[in-house]
PDB file of C-alpha atoms in Angstrom:
ATOM      1  CA  MET A   1     -28.476  10.063 -15.050  1.00  0.00           C
ATOM      2  CA  LYS A   2     -24.808   9.347 -14.467  1.00  0.00           C
ATOM      3  CA  SER A   3     -22.896   6.811 -16.509  1.00  0.00           C
ATOM      4  CA  LEU A   4     -21.159   3.774 -14.819  1.00  0.00           C
ATOM      5  CA  HIS A   5     -17.922   5.639 -15.343  1.00  0.00           C
ATOM      6  CA  GLU A   6     -19.091   8.492 -13.626  1.00  0.00           C
ATOM      7  CA  LEU A   7     -20.644   6.553 -10.730  1.00  0.00           C
ATOM      8  CA  ARG A   8     -17.196   4.603 -10.259  1.00  0.00           C
ATOM      9  CA  THR A   9     -15.275   7.923 -10.179  1.00  0.00           C
ATOM     10  CA  THR A  10     -17.483   9.757  -7.783  1.00  0.00           C
ATOM     11  CA  PHE A  11     -16.814   9.820  -4.100  1.00  0.00           C
ATOM     12  CA  PRO A  12     -18.516  11.697  -1.213  1.00  0.00           C
ATOM     13  CA  ARG A  13     -15.446  12.899   0.315  1.00  0.00           C
ATOM     14  CA  ALA A  14     -11.613  12.283   0.671  1.00  0.00           C
ATOM     15  CA  GLY A  15     -10.309   9.502   2.674  1.00  0.00           C
ATOM     16  CA  ARG A  16      -7.793   9.559   5.350  1.00  0.00           C
ATOM     17  CA  LEU A  17      -4.531   7.672   6.193  1.00  0.00           C
ATOM     18  CA  GLU A  18      -5.246   6.277   9.709  1.00  0.00           C
ATOM     19  CA  TRP A  19      -2.089   4.336  10.349  1.00  0.00           C
ATOM     20  CA  ILE A  20       1.144   3.224   8.920  1.00  0.00           C
ATOM     21  CA  GLY A  21       2.935  -0.098   9.629  1.00  0.00           C
ATOM     22  CA  LEU A  22       6.405  -1.390   8.672  1.00  0.00           C
ATOM     23  CA  ARG A  23       7.648  -4.961   8.697  1.00  0.00           C
ATOM     24  CA  GLU A  24      11.447  -4.939   9.248  1.00  0.00           C
ATOM     25  CA  ALA A  25      11.707  -8.627   8.107  1.00  0.00           C
ATOM     26  CA  ARG A  26       9.679 -11.557   6.915  1.00  0.00           C
ATOM     27  CA  ARG A  27       7.604 -12.716   9.974  1.00  0.00           C
ATOM     28  CA  ALA A  28       8.842  -9.978  11.972  1.00  0.00           C
ATOM     29  CA  PRO A  29       6.190  -7.802  14.115  1.00  0.00           C
ATOM     30  CA  VAL A  30       4.712  -5.042  12.442  1.00  0.00           C
ATOM     31  CA  ARG A  31       5.771  -1.658  13.828  1.00  0.00           C
ATOM     32  CA  SER A  32       3.467   1.399  13.768  1.00  0.00           C
ATOM     33  CA  VAL A  33       5.148   4.585  12.459  1.00  0.00           C
ATOM     34  CA  PRO A  34       3.866   8.078  12.126  1.00  0.00           C
ATOM     35  CA  GLU A  35       5.284   8.587   8.612  1.00  0.00           C
ATOM     36  CA  ALA A  36       7.112   6.654   5.907  1.00  0.00           C
ATOM     37  CA  GLU A  37       8.792   7.181   2.433  1.00  0.00           C
ATOM     38  CA  LEU A  38       7.603   5.487  -0.675  1.00  0.00           C
ATOM     39  CA  HIS A  39       9.855   4.936  -3.685  1.00  0.00           C
ATOM     40  CA  PRO A  40       8.555   3.991  -7.199  1.00  0.00           C
ATOM     41  CA  LEU A  41      11.339   1.385  -7.636  1.00  0.00           C
ATOM     42  CA  VAL A  42      10.992  -0.122  -4.090  1.00  0.00           C
ATOM     43  CA  GLY A  43       7.782   0.572  -2.483  1.00  0.00           C
ATOM     44  CA  VAL A  44       7.707   1.262   1.297  1.00  0.00           C
ATOM     45  CA  ILE A  45      11.111   2.304   2.502  1.00  0.00           C
ATOM     46  CA  GLY A  46      11.928   0.281   5.636  1.00  0.00           C
ATOM     47  CA  ASP A  47       9.357  -2.554   4.829  1.00  0.00           C
ATOM     48  CA  HIS A  48      10.989  -5.932   4.660  1.00  0.00           C
ATOM     49  CA  GLY A  49      14.362  -4.144   4.673  1.00  0.00           C
ATOM     50  CA  LYS A  50      13.823  -2.258   1.588  1.00  0.00           C
ATOM     51  CA  VAL A  51      16.012   0.630   1.038  1.00  0.00           C
ATOM     52  CA  ALA A  52      16.022   3.669  -1.496  1.00  0.00           C
ATOM     53  CA  PRO A  53      18.155   2.741  -4.505  1.00  0.00           C
ATOM     54  CA  PRO A  54      21.400   4.610  -4.839  1.00  0.00           C
ATOM     55  CA  ARG A  55      21.643   7.779  -6.640  1.00  0.00           C
ATOM     56  CA  LEU A  56      22.844   7.744 -10.161  1.00  0.00           C
ATOM     57  CA  ARG A  57      25.923   9.824 -10.836  1.00  0.00           C
ATOM     58  CA  ALA A  58      25.853  11.700 -14.158  1.00  0.00           C
ATOM     59  CA  LEU A  59      29.057  11.739 -16.403  1.00  0.00           C
ATOM     60  CA  THR A  60      30.397  15.428 -16.734  1.00  0.00           C
ATOM     61  CA  GLY A  61      31.907  14.623 -20.186  1.00  0.00           C
ATOM     62  CA  GLU A  62      35.402  15.445 -19.017  1.00  0.00           C
ATOM     63  CA  PRO A  63      38.194  13.643 -21.045  1.00  0.00           C
ATOM     64  CA  GLY A  64      39.345  10.404 -19.478  1.00  0.00           C
ATOM     65  CA  GLU A  65      36.140  10.220 -17.324  1.00  0.00           C
ATOM     66  CA  VAL A  66      35.201   6.517 -16.494  1.00  0.00           C
ATOM     67  CA  PRO A  67      31.701   5.507 -15.788  1.00  0.00           C
ATOM     68  CA  VAL A  68      31.409   3.771 -12.383  1.00  0.00           C
ATOM     69  CA  PRO A  69      29.061   0.693 -12.512  1.00  0.00           C
ATOM     70  CA  GLY A  70      25.869   1.051 -10.562  1.00  0.00           C
ATOM     71  CA  ALA A  71      24.382  -1.728  -8.389  1.00  0.00           C
ATOM     72  CA  ALA A  72      23.285  -4.502 -10.835  1.00  0.00           C
ATOM     73  CA  THR A  73      21.430  -6.448  -8.400  1.00  0.00           C
ATOM     74  CA  PRO A  74      17.456  -6.177  -8.410  1.00  0.00           C
ATOM     75  CA  ILE A  75      15.856  -4.028  -5.878  1.00  0.00           C
ATOM     76  CA  PRO A  76      13.874  -5.909  -3.414  1.00  0.00           C
ATOM     77  CA  GLY A  77      10.115  -5.095  -4.022  1.00  0.00           C
ATOM     78  CA  GLY A  78      10.986  -3.866  -7.583  1.00  0.00           C
ATOM     79  CA  PRO A  79       8.426  -2.053  -9.535  1.00  0.00           C
ATOM     80  CA  GLY A  80       5.927  -4.775  -8.987  1.00  0.00           C
ATOM     81  CA  ARG A  81       2.206  -4.559  -8.497  1.00  0.00           C
ATOM     82  CA  ARG A  82       2.445  -5.383  -4.761  1.00  0.00           C
ATOM     83  CA  GLN A  83       4.721  -2.668  -3.498  1.00  0.00           C
ATOM     84  CA  VAL A  84       2.229  -1.316  -0.881  1.00  0.00           C
ATOM     85  CA  THR A  85      -0.629  -3.046   0.871  1.00  0.00           C
ATOM     86  CA  LEU A  86      -3.683  -1.118   2.061  1.00  0.00           C
ATOM     87  CA  LEU A  87      -6.539  -2.087   4.416  1.00  0.00           C
ATOM     88  CA  GLN A  88      -9.897  -0.497   4.877  1.00  0.00           C
ATOM     89  CA  ALA A  89     -10.186   0.929   8.490  1.00  0.00           C
ATOM     90  CA  GLU A  90     -13.950   0.220   8.527  1.00  0.00           C
ATOM     91  CA  HIS A  91     -13.354  -3.518   8.074  1.00  0.00           C
ATOM     92  CA  LEU A  92     -11.549  -3.960  11.272  1.00  0.00           C
ATOM     93  CA  PRO A  93     -14.647  -4.519  13.434  1.00  0.00           C
ATOM     94  CA  VAL A  94     -16.169  -6.798  10.694  1.00  0.00           C
ATOM     95  CA  ILE A  95     -12.957  -9.004  10.643  1.00  0.00           C
ATOM     96  CA  ALA A  96     -13.070  -9.051  14.638  1.00  0.00           C
ATOM     97  CA  ALA A  97     -16.813 -10.212  14.533  1.00  0.00           C
ATOM     98  CA  LEU A  98     -16.174 -12.962  11.871  1.00  0.00           C
ATOM     99  CA  ALA A  99     -13.148 -14.018  13.852  1.00  0.00           C
ATOM    100  CA  GLY A 100     -14.957 -14.063  17.145  1.00  0.00           C
ATOM    101  CA  LEU A 101     -12.709 -11.531  18.661  1.00  0.00           C
ATOM    102  CA  GLU A 102     -13.617  -8.366  20.616  1.00  0.00           C
ATOM    103  CA  GLU A 103     -11.100  -6.178  18.553  1.00  0.00           C
ATOM    104  CA  ILE A 104      -8.549  -6.395  15.744  1.00  0.00           C
ATOM    105  CA  THR A 105      -5.525  -3.999  15.337  1.00  0.00           C
ATOM    106  CA  PRO A 106      -4.029  -3.193  11.980  1.00  0.00           C
ATOM    107  CA  GLU A 107      -0.636  -4.759  13.112  1.00  0.00           C
ATOM    108  CA  LEU A 108      -2.441  -8.204  13.131  1.00  0.00           C
ATOM    109  CA  LEU A 109      -3.387  -7.987   9.546  1.00  0.00           C
ATOM    110  CA  ARG A 110       0.080  -7.063   8.519  1.00  0.00           C
ATOM    111  CA  ARG A 111      -0.537  -4.328   5.918  1.00  0.00           C
ATOM    112  CA  ASN A 112       1.306  -1.088   5.206  1.00  0.00           C
ATOM    113  CA  LEU A 113      -1.474   1.504   5.326  1.00  0.00           C
ATOM    114  CA  LEU A 114      -4.841   1.614   6.955  1.00  0.00           C
ATOM    115  CA  ILE A 115      -7.254   3.860   5.051  1.00  0.00           C
ATOM    116  CA  GLY A 116     -10.547   5.309   6.418  1.00  0.00           C
ATOM    117  CA  GLY A 117     -13.460   7.158   4.857  1.00  0.00           C
ATOM    118  CA  LEU A 118     -12.953   5.873   1.331  1.00  0.00           C
ATOM    119  CA  PRO A 119     -13.945   2.454  -0.281  1.00  0.00           C
ATOM    120  CA  LEU A 120     -10.521   0.838  -1.018  1.00  0.00           C
ATOM    121  CA  LEU A 121     -11.924  -1.552  -3.639  1.00  0.00           C
ATOM    122  CA  ALA A 122     -13.087   1.463  -5.755  1.00  0.00           C
ATOM    123  CA  LEU A 123      -9.497   2.227  -6.080  1.00  0.00           C
ATOM    124  CA  LYS A 124      -8.447  -0.915  -7.900  1.00  0.00           C
ATOM    125  CA  ASP A 125      -7.220  -0.109 -11.375  1.00  0.00           C
ATOM    126  CA  ALA A 126      -7.177   3.471 -10.401  1.00  0.00           C
ATOM    127  CA  ARG A 127      -4.661   6.174  -9.404  1.00  0.00           C
ATOM    128  CA  PHE A 128      -4.956   8.016  -6.107  1.00  0.00           C
ATOM    129  CA  ARG A 129      -2.975  10.348  -3.960  1.00  0.00           C
ATOM    130  CA  VAL A 130      -2.033   9.722  -0.341  1.00  0.00           C
ATOM    131  CA  GLY A 131      -0.551  12.940   0.915  1.00  0.00           C
ATOM    132  CA  GLU A 132       2.219  13.848  -1.668  1.00  0.00           C
ATOM    133  CA  VAL A 133       2.541  10.290  -3.060  1.00  0.00           C
ATOM    134  CA  VAL A 134       0.514   8.783  -6.033  1.00  0.00           C
ATOM    135  CA  LEU A 135      -0.289   5.126  -5.949  1.00  0.00           C
ATOM    136  CA  GLU A 136      -2.108   2.968  -8.446  1.00  0.00           C
ATOM    137  CA  GLY A 137      -4.406   0.110  -7.145  1.00  0.00           C
ATOM    138  CA  THR A 138      -3.436  -3.160  -8.528  1.00  0.00           C
ATOM    139  CA  GLY A 139      -5.640  -5.801  -7.180  1.00  0.00           C
ATOM    140  CA  GLU A 140      -7.091  -7.188  -4.105  1.00  0.00           C
ATOM    141  CA  CYS A 141      -4.725  -8.247  -1.221  1.00  0.00           C
ATOM    142  CA  HIS A 142      -6.010 -11.764  -0.160  1.00  0.00           C
ATOM    143  CA  PRO A 143      -5.245 -13.099   3.177  1.00  0.00           C
ATOM    144  CA  CYS A 144      -2.324 -15.536   3.993  1.00  0.00           C
ATOM    145  CA  SER A 145      -2.354 -18.598   6.032  1.00  0.00           C
ATOM    146  CA  ARG A 146      -0.686 -16.513   8.892  1.00  0.00           C
ATOM    147  CA  MET A 147      -4.169 -15.270   9.578  1.00  0.00           C
ATOM    148  CA  GLU A 148      -4.842 -18.735  11.290  1.00  0.00           C
ATOM    149  CA  GLU A 149      -1.899 -18.208  13.585  1.00  0.00           C
ATOM    150  CA  THR A 150      -2.813 -14.582  14.298  1.00  0.00           C
ATOM    151  CA  LEU A 151      -6.665 -14.567  14.572  1.00  0.00           C
ATOM    152  CA  GLY A 152      -7.021 -18.312  15.443  1.00  0.00           C
ATOM    153  CA  GLU A 153      -9.011 -20.967  13.676  1.00  0.00           C
ATOM    154  CA  GLY A 154     -10.930 -19.601  10.974  1.00  0.00           C
ATOM    155  CA  GLY A 155      -8.891 -16.517  10.690  1.00  0.00           C
ATOM    156  CA  TYR A 156      -8.113 -16.855   7.069  1.00  0.00           C
ATOM    157  CA  ASN A 157     -11.862 -16.975   6.263  1.00  0.00           C
ATOM    158  CA  ALA A 158     -12.575 -14.040   8.517  1.00  0.00           C
ATOM    159  CA  VAL A 159     -10.344 -11.767   6.403  1.00  0.00           C
ATOM    160  CA  ARG A 160     -11.599 -13.123   3.023  1.00  0.00           C
ATOM    161  CA  GLY A 161     -13.116 -10.331   1.146  1.00  0.00           C
ATOM    162  CA  HIS A 162     -11.799  -7.929   3.593  1.00  0.00           C
ATOM    163  CA  GLY A 163      -8.063  -8.005   2.924  1.00  0.00           C
ATOM    164  CA  GLY A 164      -7.605  -4.671   1.277  1.00  0.00           C
ATOM    165  CA  LEU A 165      -5.752  -3.564  -1.829  1.00  0.00           C
ATOM    166  CA  THR A 166      -2.339  -3.984  -3.246  1.00  0.00           C
ATOM    167  CA  ALA A 167      -0.790  -0.989  -4.992  1.00  0.00           C
ATOM    168  CA  ARG A 168       2.459   0.283  -6.743  1.00  0.00           C
ATOM    169  CA  VAL A 169       4.163   3.615  -6.418  1.00  0.00           C
ATOM    170  CA  ILE A 170       3.681   5.900  -9.320  1.00  0.00           C
ATOM    171  CA  SER A 171       5.194   9.015  -7.712  1.00  0.00           C
ATOM    172  CA  GLY A 172       6.945   8.733  -4.470  1.00  0.00           C
ATOM    173  CA  GLY A 173       7.620  11.024  -1.387  1.00  0.00           C
ATOM    174  CA  VAL A 174       6.652  10.984   2.283  1.00  0.00           C
ATOM    175  CA  ILE A 175       3.364   9.975   3.736  1.00  0.00           C
ATOM    176  CA  ARG A 176       1.995  10.912   7.178  1.00  0.00           C
ATOM    177  CA  VAL A 177      -0.812   9.635   9.472  1.00  0.00           C
ATOM    178  CA  GLY A 178      -3.570  11.971   8.860  1.00  0.00           C
ATOM    179  CA  ASP A 179      -2.819  12.742   5.070  1.00  0.00           C
ATOM    180  CA  PRO A 180      -5.906  12.774   2.868  1.00  0.00           C
ATOM    181  CA  VAL A 181      -6.520   9.958   0.306  1.00  0.00           C
ATOM    182  CA  VAL A 182      -8.033  11.309  -2.981  1.00  0.00           C
ATOM    183  CA  PHE A 183      -9.106   9.592  -6.176  1.00  0.00           C
ATOM    184  CA  LEU A 184      -7.270  10.880  -9.252  1.00  0.00           C
ATOM    185  CA  GLU A 185      -8.194   8.726 -12.274  1.00  0.00           C
ATOM    186  CA  SER A 186      -9.603   5.391 -13.300  1.00  0.00           C
ATOM    187  CA  GLY A 187      -8.590   2.861 -15.737  1.00  0.00           C
ATOM    188  CA  THR A 188      -4.852   3.276 -15.528  1.00  0.00           C
ATOM    189  CA  ALA A 189      -3.572  -0.032 -14.329  1.00  0.00           C
ATOM    190  CA  GLY A 190      -1.219  -1.735 -16.802  1.00  0.00           C
ATOM    191  CA  ARG A 191       0.309   1.538 -17.988  1.00  0.00           C
ATOM    192  CA  GLY A 192       3.992   2.260 -17.431  1.00  0.00           C
TER     193      GLY A 192
END
């Protein structure tokens, strides 16, 4: 008989990254893209205008060398718990049914990544890999009041319980639609 820990860390198969979306600014339309870069200090590059932080220059140790001050302003998105938002692909028809709509597209729900084939909530407080990037699930992604505008009256409640997951970037890189999504380890949230 498996322990509860073993049950929580066993998956029938890897998931798949089905879709990537970027919002260039607050309230701007979500743009579907085939790939995106994720950075541990920023989150999704290009989402809400986020850019990669400037490269640091090391001092060579030469006499008279003067350190150049770096950007002291905080990086939008920062190393927070909500750098990336993920949505369960299998929930789209459920949300559509609850909202009384024939179909829902991921753009309407304003998340960054659409994941299929793997239960997202099982990745809360766990580390997982999307392509070459390592993410850590940090919490549930609850709907916002915009769902009433987007899906119509009752849209907020239609998304409740189906809003997905928030995550932070542990190890950055490029992700592409079609990349596998694989569970790595549980019980890691709160580290680092």
